[in-house]
Short mmCIF file of N, CA and C in Angstrom, two decimals:
data_model
loop_
_atom_site.label_atom_id
_atom_site.label_comp_id
_atom_site.label_asym_id
_atom_site.label_seq_id
_atom_site.Cartn_x
_atom_site.Cartn_y
_atom_site.Cartn_z
N MET A 10 123.92 148.18 82.27
CA MET A 10 122.97 147.04 81.44
C MET A 10 123.23 146.00 82.10
N GLN A 11 124.07 145.55 82.34
CA GLN A 11 124.37 143.81 82.97
C GLN A 11 123.70 143.68 84.61
N LEU A 12 124.06 145.21 84.98
CA LEU A 12 123.77 144.96 86.56
C LEU A 12 122.35 145.07 86.56
N ALA A 13 121.54 145.65 85.52
CA ALA A 13 119.88 146.02 85.81
C ALA A 13 119.21 144.79 85.62
N ASN A 14 119.92 143.75 84.41
CA ASN A 14 119.56 142.26 84.09
C ASN A 14 119.55 141.65 85.63
N SER A 15 120.98 141.51 85.89
CA SER A 15 121.08 140.71 87.28
C SER A 15 120.10 140.74 88.22
N THR A 16 119.70 142.35 88.68
CA THR A 16 118.93 142.70 89.63
C THR A 16 117.85 142.07 89.45
N ALA A 17 117.09 142.60 88.06
CA ALA A 17 115.82 141.82 87.75
C ALA A 17 115.64 140.33 87.98
N HIS A 18 116.68 139.66 87.54
CA HIS A 18 116.95 138.15 87.84
C HIS A 18 116.77 137.80 89.00
N HIS A 19 117.35 138.28 89.98
CA HIS A 19 117.34 138.34 91.01
C HIS A 19 115.97 138.31 91.99
N ASN A 20 115.54 139.37 91.53
CA ASN A 20 113.90 139.97 91.75
C ASN A 20 112.85 138.57 91.63
N GLY A 21 113.44 138.24 90.45
CA GLY A 21 112.24 136.78 89.72
C GLY A 21 112.84 135.86 90.46
N MET A 22 113.86 135.49 91.02
CA MET A 22 114.19 134.15 91.89
C MET A 22 113.53 134.53 93.16
N ASN A 23 113.64 135.80 93.44
CA ASN A 23 112.98 135.75 95.05
C ASN A 23 111.45 135.82 95.02
N LYS A 24 110.88 136.23 93.97
CA LYS A 24 109.56 135.94 93.67
C LYS A 24 109.08 134.56 93.85
N TYR A 25 109.75 133.88 92.88
CA TYR A 25 109.75 132.38 92.44
C TYR A 25 109.76 131.62 93.82
N PHE A 26 111.20 131.90 94.65
CA PHE A 26 111.05 131.24 96.01
C PHE A 26 109.93 131.29 96.87
N LEU A 27 109.33 132.62 97.17
CA LEU A 27 108.30 132.91 97.96
C LEU A 27 107.11 132.26 97.65
N ILE A 28 106.93 132.00 96.08
CA ILE A 28 105.65 131.69 95.59
C ILE A 28 105.66 130.01 96.12
N LEU A 29 106.97 129.37 95.87
CA LEU A 29 107.25 128.00 96.23
C LEU A 29 107.20 127.60 97.89
N LEU A 30 107.65 128.49 98.61
CA LEU A 30 107.34 128.36 100.12
C LEU A 30 105.86 128.63 100.54
N PHE A 31 105.31 129.42 99.79
CA PHE A 31 103.80 129.65 100.26
C PHE A 31 103.03 128.28 99.89
N THR A 32 103.52 127.60 98.41
CA THR A 32 102.85 126.50 98.46
C THR A 32 102.89 125.32 99.12
N LEU A 33 104.30 125.15 99.38
CA LEU A 33 104.44 124.13 100.08
C LEU A 33 103.52 124.26 101.65
N GLY A 34 103.77 125.29 102.07
CA GLY A 34 103.03 125.47 103.45
C GLY A 34 101.55 125.36 103.38
N THR A 35 101.10 125.63 102.06
CA THR A 35 99.86 125.52 101.83
C THR A 35 99.42 123.83 101.94
N PHE A 36 100.26 123.31 101.20
CA PHE A 36 100.13 121.77 101.40
C PHE A 36 100.44 121.26 102.61
N MET A 37 101.59 121.84 103.47
CA MET A 37 101.55 121.26 104.60
C MET A 37 100.08 121.48 105.71
N ALA A 38 99.59 122.66 105.55
CA ALA A 38 98.59 122.89 106.18
C ALA A 38 97.27 122.32 105.92
N GLN A 39 97.29 121.61 104.53
CA GLN A 39 96.28 120.98 104.25
C GLN A 39 96.14 119.38 104.57
N ALA A 40 97.68 118.81 104.94
CA ALA A 40 97.84 117.74 105.27
C ALA A 40 97.51 117.50 106.70
N GLN A 41 97.50 118.08 107.59
CA GLN A 41 97.26 118.28 109.01
C GLN A 41 95.55 118.08 108.75
N THR A 42 95.32 117.04 109.92
CA THR A 42 94.12 117.08 109.94
C THR A 42 93.41 116.62 111.10
N GLY A 43 92.10 116.70 111.65
CA GLY A 43 92.18 116.17 113.03
C GLY A 43 91.69 114.72 113.08
N TRP A 44 91.42 114.00 114.11
CA TRP A 44 91.37 112.51 114.41
C TRP A 44 90.18 112.59 115.27
N THR A 45 89.67 111.09 114.72
CA THR A 45 88.52 110.46 115.78
C THR A 45 89.31 109.32 116.50
N VAL A 46 88.96 109.11 117.63
CA VAL A 46 89.92 108.00 118.48
C VAL A 46 88.78 107.27 118.80
N SER A 47 88.62 106.04 118.53
CA SER A 47 87.46 105.01 119.07
C SER A 47 87.98 103.86 119.64
N TYR A 48 87.59 103.31 120.61
CA TYR A 48 87.92 101.81 121.15
C TYR A 48 86.47 101.20 121.65
N GLN A 49 86.48 100.04 121.01
CA GLN A 49 85.07 99.37 121.40
C GLN A 49 83.79 99.78 120.68
N LYS A 50 83.82 100.58 119.75
CA LYS A 50 82.95 101.55 119.38
C LYS A 50 82.36 102.92 120.34
N LYS A 51 83.67 103.18 121.11
CA LYS A 51 83.10 104.34 121.89
C LYS A 51 84.32 105.44 121.55
N ALA A 52 83.60 106.73 120.71
CA ALA A 52 84.52 107.63 120.87
C ALA A 52 85.53 108.32 121.76
N LEU A 53 86.76 107.88 121.89
CA LEU A 53 87.43 108.61 123.37
C LEU A 53 87.86 110.10 122.61
N LEU A 54 88.28 110.48 121.68
CA LEU A 54 88.85 111.47 121.14
C LEU A 54 87.86 112.06 119.89
N LYS A 55 87.33 113.27 119.72
CA LYS A 55 86.93 113.60 118.68
C LYS A 55 87.74 114.60 118.24
N ASN A 56 87.93 114.59 116.85
CA ASN A 56 88.33 115.59 115.89
C ASN A 56 89.91 116.18 116.74
N ALA A 57 90.22 115.43 117.22
CA ALA A 57 91.61 115.75 117.96
C ALA A 57 92.75 116.43 117.06
N ALA A 58 93.18 117.52 117.46
CA ALA A 58 94.43 117.93 116.60
C ALA A 58 95.49 117.60 117.52
N GLU A 59 96.64 118.13 116.96
CA GLU A 59 97.94 117.71 117.82
C GLU A 59 97.88 118.53 119.24
N ASP A 60 97.82 117.48 120.03
CA ASP A 60 98.14 117.97 121.39
C ASP A 60 98.71 116.68 122.32
N LYS A 61 100.07 116.79 122.61
CA LYS A 61 100.66 115.48 123.33
C LYS A 61 99.89 115.41 124.87
N THR A 62 99.58 116.54 125.31
CA THR A 62 99.18 116.53 126.89
C THR A 62 97.70 116.44 126.82
N LYS A 63 96.66 116.85 125.84
CA LYS A 63 95.60 116.48 126.06
C LYS A 63 95.02 114.98 125.45
N ASN A 64 95.72 115.13 124.59
CA ASN A 64 95.11 113.11 123.54
C ASN A 64 96.06 112.36 124.10
N VAL A 65 95.46 112.06 125.39
CA VAL A 65 96.07 110.74 126.19
C VAL A 65 94.86 110.01 126.78
N VAL A 66 94.47 108.84 126.20
CA VAL A 66 93.31 108.03 126.36
C VAL A 66 93.87 106.78 127.41
N SER A 67 93.22 105.97 127.98
CA SER A 67 93.36 104.96 128.68
C SER A 67 92.64 104.05 128.64
N ILE A 68 93.26 102.77 128.45
CA ILE A 68 92.04 101.46 128.05
C ILE A 68 92.53 100.39 129.38
N LYS A 69 91.51 99.87 129.69
CA LYS A 69 91.88 98.54 130.70
C LYS A 69 92.51 97.40 130.25
N THR A 70 93.40 96.90 130.50
CA THR A 70 94.19 95.54 130.03
C THR A 70 93.39 94.48 130.02
N SER A 71 92.45 94.15 130.77
CA SER A 71 91.28 93.43 130.52
C SER A 71 90.60 93.43 129.38
N THR A 72 90.37 94.86 128.64
CA THR A 72 89.81 94.62 127.48
C THR A 72 90.52 94.20 126.24
N LEU A 73 91.57 93.93 126.22
CA LEU A 73 92.30 93.70 125.18
C LEU A 73 92.24 92.33 124.87
N LYS A 74 90.77 92.27 123.82
CA LYS A 74 90.59 91.03 123.37
C LYS A 74 90.80 90.65 121.95
N SER A 75 90.79 89.93 121.20
CA SER A 75 90.59 89.82 119.81
C SER A 75 89.66 90.64 119.11
N THR A 76 88.51 90.73 120.05
CA THR A 76 87.35 91.36 119.35
C THR A 76 87.29 92.87 119.71
N ALA A 77 87.97 93.16 120.37
CA ALA A 77 87.99 94.80 120.70
C ALA A 77 88.81 95.74 119.55
N LEU A 78 88.54 96.76 119.32
CA LEU A 78 89.10 97.57 118.15
C LEU A 78 89.51 98.76 118.82
N LEU A 79 90.61 99.36 118.29
CA LEU A 79 91.08 100.74 118.26
C LEU A 79 90.94 101.19 116.83
N GLN A 80 90.35 102.28 116.53
CA GLN A 80 90.13 102.46 115.31
C GLN A 80 90.28 104.58 115.29
N LEU A 81 91.24 104.47 114.27
CA LEU A 81 91.84 105.90 113.98
C LEU A 81 91.48 106.60 112.67
N GLN A 82 90.21 107.46 112.97
CA GLN A 82 89.73 107.77 111.77
C GLN A 82 90.25 109.56 111.67
N PRO A 83 90.47 109.79 110.24
CA PRO A 83 91.05 111.23 109.97
C PRO A 83 89.67 111.77 109.63
N VAL A 84 89.64 113.08 110.26
CA VAL A 84 88.62 113.94 109.84
C VAL A 84 88.75 114.87 108.60
N ASP A 85 88.10 114.54 107.37
CA ASP A 85 88.17 115.40 106.16
C ASP A 85 89.87 115.03 105.80
N ALA A 86 90.07 113.65 105.43
CA ALA A 86 91.30 113.46 105.03
C ALA A 86 91.63 113.72 103.66
N ASP A 87 92.67 114.24 103.38
CA ASP A 87 92.85 114.88 101.76
C ASP A 87 93.20 113.67 100.88
N THR A 88 92.44 113.17 99.92
CA THR A 88 93.00 112.24 98.90
C THR A 88 94.14 112.49 98.25
N ALA A 89 94.88 113.75 98.45
CA ALA A 89 96.00 113.98 97.29
C ALA A 89 97.12 113.68 98.34
N TYR A 90 96.90 113.01 99.25
CA TYR A 90 97.71 112.49 100.25
C TYR A 90 98.11 111.15 100.71
N THR A 91 99.03 110.68 100.78
CA THR A 91 99.31 109.33 101.34
C THR A 91 99.66 109.17 102.75
N ILE A 92 98.24 108.83 103.55
CA ILE A 92 98.68 109.04 104.88
C ILE A 92 99.05 107.70 105.74
N THR A 93 100.06 107.82 106.48
CA THR A 93 100.51 106.38 106.98
C THR A 93 100.12 106.66 108.70
N VAL A 94 99.71 105.57 109.37
CA VAL A 94 99.97 105.95 110.87
C VAL A 94 100.78 105.03 111.85
N GLU A 95 101.28 105.41 112.40
CA GLU A 95 102.59 104.65 113.31
C GLU A 95 102.62 104.48 114.77
N ALA A 96 102.72 103.40 115.16
CA ALA A 96 102.78 103.08 116.41
C ALA A 96 104.02 103.16 117.24
N GLU A 97 104.28 103.83 118.24
CA GLU A 97 105.53 104.21 118.86
C GLU A 97 105.79 103.73 120.35
N ALA A 98 106.75 103.23 120.49
CA ALA A 98 106.53 102.82 122.01
C ALA A 98 107.14 104.42 122.85
N VAL A 99 106.76 104.51 123.68
CA VAL A 99 107.15 105.90 124.51
C VAL A 99 108.19 105.33 125.58
N ASN A 100 109.32 106.58 125.41
CA ASN A 100 110.54 106.32 126.11
C ASN A 100 111.27 105.23 126.03
N GLU A 101 111.28 104.72 124.80
CA GLU A 101 112.44 103.52 124.30
C GLU A 101 113.08 104.31 123.42
N GLU A 102 114.34 103.53 123.47
CA GLU A 102 115.18 104.05 122.31
C GLU A 102 115.13 103.77 120.96
N PHE A 103 114.40 102.51 120.86
CA PHE A 103 113.90 102.00 119.38
C PHE A 103 112.11 102.14 119.50
N THR A 104 111.68 103.08 118.91
CA THR A 104 110.38 103.34 118.86
C THR A 104 109.38 102.76 118.06
N GLY A 105 110.07 102.81 116.50
CA GLY A 105 109.01 102.43 115.69
C GLY A 105 108.74 101.15 115.82
N LEU A 106 107.07 100.73 116.08
CA LEU A 106 106.66 99.55 116.17
C LEU A 106 105.93 98.86 115.32
N LYS A 107 105.17 99.65 114.45
CA LYS A 107 104.22 99.09 113.06
C LYS A 107 103.74 100.23 112.77
N SER A 108 103.49 100.26 111.45
CA SER A 108 102.97 101.16 110.33
C SER A 108 101.69 100.83 109.79
N TRP A 109 100.63 101.72 109.59
CA TRP A 109 99.56 101.19 109.02
C TRP A 109 99.47 102.26 107.88
N GLU A 110 98.78 101.94 106.60
CA GLU A 110 98.64 102.87 105.59
C GLU A 110 96.80 103.31 105.50
N TYR A 111 96.44 104.40 105.67
CA TYR A 111 95.33 105.03 105.71
C TYR A 111 94.26 104.87 104.10
N LYS A 112 93.55 104.01 104.04
CA LYS A 112 92.95 103.51 102.91
C LYS A 112 91.72 104.02 102.65
N GLY A 113 91.15 105.03 103.20
CA GLY A 113 89.62 105.59 103.04
C GLY A 113 88.72 105.34 104.08
N LYS A 114 89.09 104.41 104.85
CA LYS A 114 88.59 103.82 105.98
C LYS A 114 89.46 103.70 107.53
N ALA A 115 88.53 103.72 108.62
CA ALA A 115 89.39 104.17 109.70
C ALA A 115 90.72 102.89 109.96
N VAL A 116 91.88 103.32 110.48
CA VAL A 116 93.11 102.32 110.84
C VAL A 116 92.35 101.71 111.77
N SER A 117 92.11 100.26 111.86
CA SER A 117 91.85 99.42 112.90
C SER A 117 92.81 98.71 113.41
N ILE A 118 92.64 98.39 114.70
CA ILE A 118 94.07 97.55 115.35
C ILE A 118 93.04 96.84 116.27
N SER A 119 93.37 95.55 116.02
CA SER A 119 92.69 94.64 116.83
C SER A 119 93.39 94.59 118.15
N GLY A 120 92.56 94.12 119.15
CA GLY A 120 92.64 93.89 120.55
C GLY A 120 93.80 93.05 120.77
N ALA A 121 93.93 91.88 119.94
CA ALA A 121 94.89 91.03 120.30
C ALA A 121 96.39 91.77 119.86
N GLU A 122 96.33 92.89 118.53
CA GLU A 122 97.16 93.35 117.88
C GLU A 122 97.97 94.37 118.93
N LEU A 123 97.17 95.05 119.40
CA LEU A 123 97.20 95.85 120.59
C LEU A 123 98.19 95.17 122.11
N LYS A 124 97.58 94.04 122.27
CA LYS A 124 98.22 93.26 123.10
C LYS A 124 99.54 93.18 122.94
N THR A 125 100.17 92.64 121.84
CA THR A 125 101.32 92.42 121.11
C THR A 125 102.00 93.62 121.42
N LEU A 126 101.37 94.65 120.76
CA LEU A 126 102.53 95.86 120.88
C LEU A 126 102.48 96.62 122.28
N PHE A 127 101.66 96.23 123.29
CA PHE A 127 101.84 96.73 124.51
C PHE A 127 102.93 95.74 125.12
N THR A 128 103.06 94.63 124.67
CA THR A 128 103.79 93.61 125.70
C THR A 128 105.28 94.39 126.36
N GLY A 129 105.37 94.28 127.44
CA GLY A 129 106.32 94.87 128.28
C GLY A 129 106.41 96.39 128.31
N ARG A 130 104.95 97.11 127.98
CA ARG A 130 104.99 98.45 127.80
C ARG A 130 103.68 98.92 128.47
N LYS A 131 103.62 100.21 128.79
CA LYS A 131 102.60 100.80 129.38
C LYS A 131 101.97 101.79 128.40
N LYS A 132 102.48 102.28 127.64
CA LYS A 132 102.15 103.56 126.80
C LYS A 132 102.70 103.39 125.20
N LEU A 133 101.49 103.61 124.45
CA LEU A 133 102.05 103.64 122.88
C LEU A 133 101.44 104.88 122.34
N ALA A 134 102.28 105.61 121.65
CA ALA A 134 101.97 106.61 121.15
C ALA A 134 101.52 106.61 119.65
N PHE A 135 100.76 107.33 119.02
CA PHE A 135 100.39 106.85 117.64
C PHE A 135 100.67 108.50 116.90
N TYR A 136 101.01 108.76 115.80
CA TYR A 136 101.80 109.59 115.27
C TYR A 136 101.14 109.35 113.36
N TYR A 137 100.86 110.35 112.53
CA TYR A 137 100.73 110.22 111.32
C TYR A 137 101.59 111.15 110.59
N THR A 138 101.95 110.75 109.30
CA THR A 138 102.59 111.45 108.35
C THR A 138 101.79 111.55 107.07
N ALA A 139 101.64 112.63 106.35
CA ALA A 139 101.00 112.74 105.03
C ALA A 139 102.20 112.93 104.13
N ILE A 140 102.18 112.26 103.05
CA ILE A 140 103.00 112.93 101.78
C ILE A 140 102.36 112.76 100.75
N PRO A 141 102.42 113.93 99.87
CA PRO A 141 101.95 114.29 98.84
C PRO A 141 101.80 112.89 97.82
N LYS A 142 100.83 112.81 96.93
CA LYS A 142 100.94 111.23 96.19
C LYS A 142 101.68 111.65 94.56
N ASP A 143 101.70 113.24 94.55
CA ASP A 143 102.47 113.73 93.57
C ASP A 143 104.07 113.26 93.80
N PRO A 144 104.80 112.95 92.91
CA PRO A 144 106.05 112.52 93.12
C PRO A 144 107.04 113.74 93.34
N ASN A 145 106.43 114.83 92.52
CA ASN A 145 107.29 116.00 92.14
C ASN A 145 107.43 116.88 93.58
N LEU A 146 106.13 116.86 94.02
CA LEU A 146 106.04 117.53 95.24
C LEU A 146 106.41 116.61 96.56
N ALA A 147 106.37 115.57 96.69
CA ALA A 147 106.79 114.42 97.59
C ALA A 147 108.21 114.81 97.78
N ALA A 148 108.88 114.93 96.57
CA ALA A 148 110.47 115.23 96.69
C ALA A 148 110.86 116.76 97.56
N VAL A 149 110.14 117.36 97.46
CA VAL A 149 110.43 118.59 98.22
C VAL A 149 109.43 119.04 99.44
N VAL A 150 108.70 118.08 100.00
CA VAL A 150 108.24 118.46 101.03
C VAL A 150 108.76 117.97 102.12
N ARG A 151 108.84 118.40 103.22
CA ARG A 151 109.66 118.24 104.67
C ARG A 151 108.21 117.23 105.28
N VAL A 152 108.37 116.14 105.79
CA VAL A 152 107.62 115.11 106.38
C VAL A 152 108.14 115.36 107.95
N ARG A 153 107.13 115.47 108.27
CA ARG A 153 106.85 115.22 109.79
C ARG A 153 105.95 114.46 110.69
N LYS A 154 106.00 113.76 111.80
CA LYS A 154 105.22 113.25 112.18
C LYS A 154 104.51 113.95 113.29
N VAL A 155 103.00 113.98 113.06
CA VAL A 155 102.38 114.48 113.63
C VAL A 155 101.25 113.59 114.90
N HIS A 156 101.49 113.90 115.94
CA HIS A 156 100.85 113.16 117.25
C HIS A 156 99.18 113.19 117.13
N ILE A 157 98.92 111.89 117.04
CA ILE A 157 97.45 111.66 117.00
C ILE A 157 96.95 111.54 118.62
N CYS A 158 97.52 110.39 119.19
CA CYS A 158 97.23 110.47 120.71
C CYS A 158 98.21 109.03 121.04
N THR A 159 98.12 109.30 122.58
CA THR A 159 98.75 108.36 123.34
C THR A 159 97.71 107.69 124.19
N VAL A 160 98.20 106.17 124.08
CA VAL A 160 97.29 105.20 124.38
C VAL A 160 97.81 104.78 125.91
N SER A 161 97.26 104.62 126.98
CA SER A 161 98.16 104.46 128.07
C SER A 161 97.00 102.67 128.73
N LEU A 162 97.74 101.87 129.23
CA LEU A 162 97.09 100.70 129.86
C LEU A 162 96.78 101.20 131.52
N LYS A 163 95.32 100.70 131.69
CA LYS A 163 95.15 100.94 133.43
C LYS A 163 95.09 99.52 133.89
#
């Protein structure tokens, strides 16, 4: 009798664990989104999914003026998540340069700010993370950086 109870309990735990994994996988899939990347009101990438080799754009150093804007806009962003965009230096030991929180409008980075970020660099990579706003879900979700695009100066 005790063995039967133990087996039933074990099977119940397996089902619970599988449901939990499926739910977390669903949340992770929902968090991933495509992005539109624009510079000076011109779309450089549309609905870009994660692809480090394809999502590379170039901008001219001469266009880094205070009036220029690099805009990163998620396509169909899920409001159940806190989305953070981060700029990283490419091929440097310390890579985290700056981050911005997505608040319903495109993340806009001025030309002057880009110029500062590019100081001593030729490439910047932009990533995002999405964390559920529900603290109980946020505690169990593994967060990973997802590449949006790499911007290089020419």
